[in-house]
mmCIF file of N, CA and C in Angstrom:
data_model
loop_
_atom_site.group_PDB
_atom_site.id
_atom_site.type_symbol
_atom_site.label_atom_id
_atom_site.label_comp_id
_atom_site.label_asym_id
_atom_site.label_seq_id
_atom_site.Cartn_x
_atom_site.Cartn_y
_atom_site.Cartn_z
ATOM 1 N N MET A 196 17.249 34.687 -7.404
ATOM 2 C CA MET A 196 16.247 33.779 -6.863
ATOM 3 C C MET A 196 16.520 33.611 -5.358
ATOM 4 N N PRO A 197 15.568 33.947 -4.526
ATOM 5 C CA PRO A 197 15.768 33.836 -3.086
ATOM 6 C C PRO A 197 15.902 32.365 -2.652
ATOM 7 N N LEU A 198 16.543 32.195 -1.534
ATOM 8 C CA LEU A 198 16.799 30.861 -0.988
ATOM 9 C C LEU A 198 15.501 30.124 -0.655
ATOM 10 N N GLY A 199 14.479 30.852 -0.246
ATOM 11 C CA GLY A 199 13.196 30.239 0.097
ATOM 12 C C GLY A 199 12.537 29.590 -1.100
ATOM 13 N N GLU A 200 12.627 30.212 -2.263
ATOM 14 C CA GLU A 200 12.041 29.642 -3.462
ATOM 15 C C GLU A 200 12.782 28.366 -3.908
ATOM 16 N N ILE A 201 14.094 28.405 -3.753
ATOM 17 C CA ILE A 201 14.899 27.232 -4.120
ATOM 18 C C ILE A 201 14.571 26.055 -3.212
ATOM 19 N N SER A 202 14.509 26.301 -1.919
ATOM 20 C CA SER A 202 14.198 25.202 -0.995
ATOM 21 C C SER A 202 12.779 24.705 -1.177
ATOM 22 N N SER A 203 11.876 25.608 -1.529
ATOM 23 C CA SER A 203 10.489 25.206 -1.796
ATOM 24 C C SER A 203 10.405 24.292 -3.027
ATOM 25 N N ALA A 204 11.138 24.623 -4.063
ATOM 26 C CA ALA A 204 11.129 23.819 -5.279
ATOM 27 C C ALA A 204 11.764 22.446 -5.038
ATOM 28 N N VAL A 205 12.839 22.432 -4.290
ATOM 29 C CA VAL A 205 13.486 21.148 -3.942
ATOM 30 C C VAL A 205 12.569 20.302 -3.071
ATOM 31 N N GLY A 206 11.923 20.919 -2.091
ATOM 32 C CA GLY A 206 11.011 20.198 -1.200
ATOM 33 C C GLY A 206 9.832 19.614 -1.980
ATOM 34 N N ALA A 207 9.305 20.368 -2.934
ATOM 35 C CA ALA A 207 8.208 19.848 -3.742
ATOM 36 C C ALA A 207 8.650 18.661 -4.592
ATOM 37 N N GLY A 208 9.861 18.720 -5.116
ATOM 38 C CA GLY A 208 10.368 17.589 -5.903
ATOM 39 C C GLY A 208 10.566 16.360 -5.052
ATOM 40 N N VAL A 209 11.089 16.528 -3.856
ATOM 41 C CA VAL A 209 11.275 15.396 -2.935
ATOM 42 C C VAL A 209 9.932 14.827 -2.536
ATOM 43 N N TRP A 210 8.950 15.685 -2.284
ATOM 44 C CA TRP A 210 7.621 15.202 -1.913
ATOM 45 C C TRP A 210 6.983 14.369 -3.033
ATOM 46 N N ARG A 211 7.189 14.788 -4.281
ATOM 47 C CA ARG A 211 6.636 14.027 -5.423
ATOM 48 C C ARG A 211 7.248 12.634 -5.487
ATOM 49 N N VAL A 212 8.558 12.524 -5.241
ATOM 50 C CA VAL A 212 9.228 11.233 -5.278
ATOM 51 C C VAL A 212 8.716 10.341 -4.149
ATOM 52 N N VAL A 213 8.603 10.883 -2.947
ATOM 53 C CA VAL A 213 8.120 10.112 -1.815
ATOM 54 C C VAL A 213 6.678 9.671 -2.043
ATOM 55 N N HIS A 214 5.843 10.562 -2.521
ATOM 56 C CA HIS A 214 4.437 10.230 -2.798
ATOM 57 C C HIS A 214 4.337 9.133 -3.851
ATOM 58 N N SER A 215 5.095 9.214 -4.878
ATOM 59 C CA SER A 215 5.085 8.200 -5.945
ATOM 60 C C SER A 215 5.542 6.856 -5.409
ATOM 61 N N PHE A 216 6.585 6.869 -4.571
ATOM 62 C CA PHE A 216 7.062 5.622 -3.967
ATOM 63 C C PHE A 216 5.999 4.964 -3.103
ATOM 64 N N VAL A 217 5.380 5.758 -2.256
ATOM 65 C CA VAL A 217 4.340 5.228 -1.375
ATOM 66 C C VAL A 217 3.174 4.678 -2.198
ATOM 67 N N GLN A 218 2.765 5.408 -3.187
ATOM 68 C CA GLN A 218 1.636 4.965 -4.019
ATOM 69 C C GLN A 218 1.965 3.680 -4.761
ATOM 70 N N GLN A 219 3.095 3.639 -5.402
ATOM 71 C CA GLN A 219 3.436 2.479 -6.217
ATOM 72 C C GLN A 219 3.769 1.247 -5.369
ATOM 73 N N ILE A 220 4.560 1.396 -4.362
ATOM 74 C CA ILE A 220 4.987 0.242 -3.588
ATOM 75 C C ILE A 220 3.909 -0.238 -2.644
ATOM 76 N N LEU A 221 3.435 0.637 -1.804
ATOM 77 C CA LEU A 221 2.496 0.220 -0.791
ATOM 78 C C LEU A 221 1.125 -0.170 -1.333
ATOM 79 N N ILE A 222 0.551 0.703 -2.125
ATOM 80 C CA ILE A 222 -0.806 0.448 -2.599
ATOM 81 C C ILE A 222 -0.825 -0.579 -3.714
ATOM 82 N N GLU A 223 -0.056 -0.360 -4.731
ATOM 83 C CA GLU A 223 -0.125 -1.237 -5.904
ATOM 84 C C GLU A 223 0.411 -2.626 -5.620
ATOM 85 N N LEU A 224 1.586 -2.742 -5.067
ATOM 86 C CA LEU A 224 2.176 -4.064 -4.877
ATOM 87 C C LEU A 224 1.642 -4.778 -3.651
ATOM 88 N N LEU A 225 1.691 -4.131 -2.514
ATOM 89 C CA LEU A 225 1.315 -4.838 -1.283
ATOM 90 C C LEU A 225 -0.168 -5.045 -1.158
ATOM 91 N N VAL A 226 -0.970 -4.010 -1.335
ATOM 92 C CA VAL A 226 -2.406 -4.131 -1.104
ATOM 93 C C VAL A 226 -3.097 -4.793 -2.286
ATOM 94 N N ARG A 227 -2.954 -4.209 -3.487
ATOM 95 C CA ARG A 227 -3.633 -4.806 -4.633
ATOM 96 C C ARG A 227 -3.042 -6.154 -5.030
ATOM 97 N N GLY A 228 -1.753 -6.310 -4.886
ATOM 98 C CA GLY A 228 -1.114 -7.584 -5.235
ATOM 99 C C GLY A 228 -1.582 -8.710 -4.364
ATOM 100 N N SER A 229 -1.581 -8.505 -3.074
ATOM 101 C CA SER A 229 -2.042 -9.559 -2.161
ATOM 102 C C SER A 229 -3.552 -9.804 -2.339
ATOM 103 N N GLY A 230 -4.310 -8.753 -2.540
ATOM 104 C CA GLY A 230 -5.741 -8.899 -2.794
ATOM 105 C C GLY A 230 -6.021 -9.655 -4.062
ATOM 106 N N TYR A 231 -5.259 -9.390 -5.092
ATOM 107 C CA TYR A 231 -5.432 -10.117 -6.341
ATOM 108 C C TYR A 231 -5.104 -11.596 -6.159
ATOM 109 N N LEU A 232 -4.034 -11.916 -5.457
ATOM 110 C CA LEU A 232 -3.685 -13.318 -5.237
ATOM 111 C C LEU A 232 -4.741 -14.047 -4.448
ATOM 112 N N ILE A 233 -5.323 -13.386 -3.471
ATOM 113 C CA ILE A 233 -6.372 -14.021 -2.684
ATOM 114 C C ILE A 233 -7.621 -14.190 -3.532
ATOM 115 N N CYS A 234 -7.983 -13.182 -4.310
ATOM 116 C CA CYS A 234 -9.159 -13.283 -5.187
ATOM 117 C C CYS A 234 -8.933 -14.349 -6.237
ATOM 118 N N ARG A 235 -7.716 -14.489 -6.687
ATOM 119 C CA ARG A 235 -7.391 -15.491 -7.696
ATOM 120 C C ARG A 235 -7.608 -16.923 -7.187
ATOM 121 N N LEU A 236 -7.494 -17.119 -5.889
ATOM 122 C CA LEU A 236 -7.777 -18.413 -5.304
ATOM 123 C C LEU A 236 -9.242 -18.815 -5.477
ATOM 124 N N GLY A 237 -10.109 -17.817 -5.479
ATOM 125 C CA GLY A 237 -11.534 -18.077 -5.565
ATOM 126 C C GLY A 237 -12.071 -18.118 -6.992
ATOM 127 N N THR A 238 -11.502 -17.323 -7.881
ATOM 128 C CA THR A 238 -12.005 -17.269 -9.241
ATOM 129 C C THR A 238 -10.841 -16.993 -10.197
ATOM 130 N N LYS A 239 -10.947 -17.509 -11.400
ATOM 131 C CA LYS A 239 -9.907 -17.289 -12.410
ATOM 132 C C LYS A 239 -10.086 -15.962 -13.133
ATOM 133 N N LYS A 240 -11.234 -15.303 -12.918
ATOM 134 C CA LYS A 240 -11.504 -14.049 -13.616
ATOM 135 C C LYS A 240 -11.235 -12.818 -12.716
ATOM 136 N N ALA A 241 -10.337 -12.953 -11.789
ATOM 137 C CA ALA A 241 -10.016 -11.840 -10.878
ATOM 138 C C ALA A 241 -9.297 -10.730 -11.682
ATOM 139 N N ASP A 242 -9.649 -9.513 -11.353
ATOM 140 C CA ASP A 242 -9.057 -8.344 -12.026
ATOM 141 C C ASP A 242 -8.041 -7.719 -11.070
ATOM 142 N N PRO A 243 -6.776 -7.642 -11.464
ATOM 143 C CA PRO A 243 -5.750 -7.070 -10.570
ATOM 144 C C PRO A 243 -5.963 -5.575 -10.307
ATOM 145 N N ASP A 244 -6.677 -4.876 -11.185
ATOM 146 C CA ASP A 244 -6.934 -3.451 -10.991
ATOM 147 C C ASP A 244 -8.334 -3.173 -10.468
ATOM 148 N N GLY A 245 -9.075 -4.210 -10.130
ATOM 149 C CA GLY A 245 -10.446 -4.040 -9.714
ATOM 150 C C GLY A 245 -10.584 -3.646 -8.255
ATOM 151 N N ALA A 246 -11.780 -3.220 -7.915
ATOM 152 C CA ALA A 246 -12.073 -2.802 -6.524
ATOM 153 C C ALA A 246 -12.023 -3.996 -5.593
ATOM 154 N N SER A 247 -12.386 -5.188 -6.059
ATOM 155 C CA SER A 247 -12.371 -6.343 -5.189
ATOM 156 C C SER A 247 -10.965 -6.663 -4.727
ATOM 157 N N ALA A 248 -9.971 -6.539 -5.599
ATOM 158 C CA ALA A 248 -8.591 -6.796 -5.214
ATOM 159 C C ALA A 248 -8.140 -5.779 -4.156
ATOM 160 N N LEU A 249 -8.556 -4.532 -4.308
ATOM 161 C CA LEU A 249 -8.194 -3.505 -3.352
ATOM 162 C C LEU A 249 -8.839 -3.771 -1.977
ATOM 163 N N VAL A 250 -10.116 -4.074 -1.971
ATOM 164 C CA VAL A 250 -10.823 -4.313 -0.709
ATOM 165 C C VAL A 250 -10.301 -5.559 -0.008
ATOM 166 N N VAL A 251 -10.118 -6.626 -0.748
ATOM 167 C CA VAL A 251 -9.605 -7.869 -0.168
ATOM 168 C C VAL A 251 -8.175 -7.661 0.348
ATOM 169 N N GLY A 252 -7.366 -6.929 -0.388
ATOM 170 C CA GLY A 252 -6.013 -6.624 0.063
ATOM 171 C C GLY A 252 -5.995 -5.818 1.333
ATOM 172 N N LEU A 253 -6.881 -4.797 1.399
ATOM 173 C CA LEU A 253 -6.958 -4.000 2.633
ATOM 174 C C LEU A 253 -7.406 -4.841 3.812
ATOM 175 N N LEU A 254 -8.399 -5.698 3.613
ATOM 176 C CA LEU A 254 -8.854 -6.563 4.687
ATOM 177 C C LEU A 254 -7.744 -7.531 5.113
ATOM 178 N N PHE A 255 -7.013 -8.051 4.165
ATOM 179 C CA PHE A 255 -5.890 -8.956 4.464
ATOM 180 C C PHE A 255 -4.857 -8.266 5.343
ATOM 181 N N TRP A 256 -4.438 -7.073 4.956
ATOM 182 C CA TRP A 256 -3.416 -6.372 5.707
ATOM 183 C C TRP A 256 -3.963 -5.902 7.077
ATOM 184 N N CYS A 257 -5.210 -5.555 7.165
ATOM 185 C CA CYS A 257 -5.804 -5.216 8.468
ATOM 186 C C CYS A 257 -5.772 -6.422 9.395
ATOM 187 N N CYS A 258 -6.063 -7.599 8.868
ATOM 188 C CA CYS A 258 -6.024 -8.803 9.687
ATOM 189 C C CYS A 258 -4.598 -9.143 10.109
ATOM 190 N N ILE A 259 -3.645 -8.957 9.233
ATOM 191 C CA ILE A 259 -2.232 -9.205 9.561
ATOM 192 C C ILE A 259 -1.775 -8.229 10.661
ATOM 193 N N ILE A 260 -2.110 -6.962 10.504
ATOM 194 C CA ILE A 260 -1.703 -5.954 11.493
ATOM 195 C C ILE A 260 -2.378 -6.241 12.843
ATOM 196 N N ALA A 261 -3.650 -6.613 12.825
ATOM 197 C CA ALA A 261 -4.358 -6.917 14.073
ATOM 198 C C ALA A 261 -3.766 -8.140 14.743
ATOM 199 N N ALA A 262 -3.409 -9.157 13.971
ATOM 200 C CA ALA A 262 -2.802 -10.374 14.555
ATOM 201 C C ALA A 262 -1.442 -10.078 15.159
ATOM 202 N N VAL A 263 -0.643 -9.311 14.481
ATOM 203 C CA VAL A 263 0.681 -8.939 14.996
ATOM 204 C C VAL A 263 0.531 -8.066 16.250
ATOM 205 N N TRP A 264 -0.401 -7.122 16.182
ATOM 206 C CA TRP A 264 -0.643 -6.260 17.339
ATOM 207 C C TRP A 264 -1.059 -7.069 18.564
ATOM 208 N N LYS A 265 -1.952 -7.998 18.376
ATOM 209 C CA LYS A 265 -2.424 -8.839 19.476
ATOM 210 C C LYS A 265 -1.294 -9.697 20.009
ATOM 211 N N TRP A 266 -0.470 -10.238 19.118
ATOM 212 C CA TRP A 266 0.661 -11.071 19.515
ATOM 213 C C TRP A 266 1.697 -10.273 20.299
ATOM 214 N N VAL A 267 1.963 -9.028 19.865
ATOM 215 C CA VAL A 267 2.972 -8.211 20.515
ATOM 216 C C VAL A 267 2.450 -7.701 21.858
ATOM 217 N N VAL A 268 1.205 -7.254 21.919
ATOM 218 C CA VAL A 268 0.665 -6.668 23.139
ATOM 219 C C VAL A 268 0.448 -7.727 24.216
ATOM 220 N N HIS A 269 -0.007 -8.909 23.821
ATOM 221 C CA HIS A 269 -0.340 -9.962 24.806
ATOM 222 C C HIS A 269 0.804 -10.952 24.991
ATOM 223 N N ALA A 270 1.967 -10.676 24.465
ATOM 224 C CA ALA A 270 3.091 -11.606 24.627
ATOM 225 C C ALA A 270 3.717 -11.484 25.977
#
């Protein structure tokens, strides 16, 4: 087995782990979790896996990033 095939297989395995980490931690917990908590403030029937939780979570994090950016740039 050539060295290129071995490194390619190892690289693919590492990429799968990194991709899974990013997907699970960033999207599921940070974005959907915060979106669900915000939606839950408005209604008791909020769906943690729904599109509304995802959209609200993305808007929340965009606002946080924009506020931090403005604070850092204009400080």
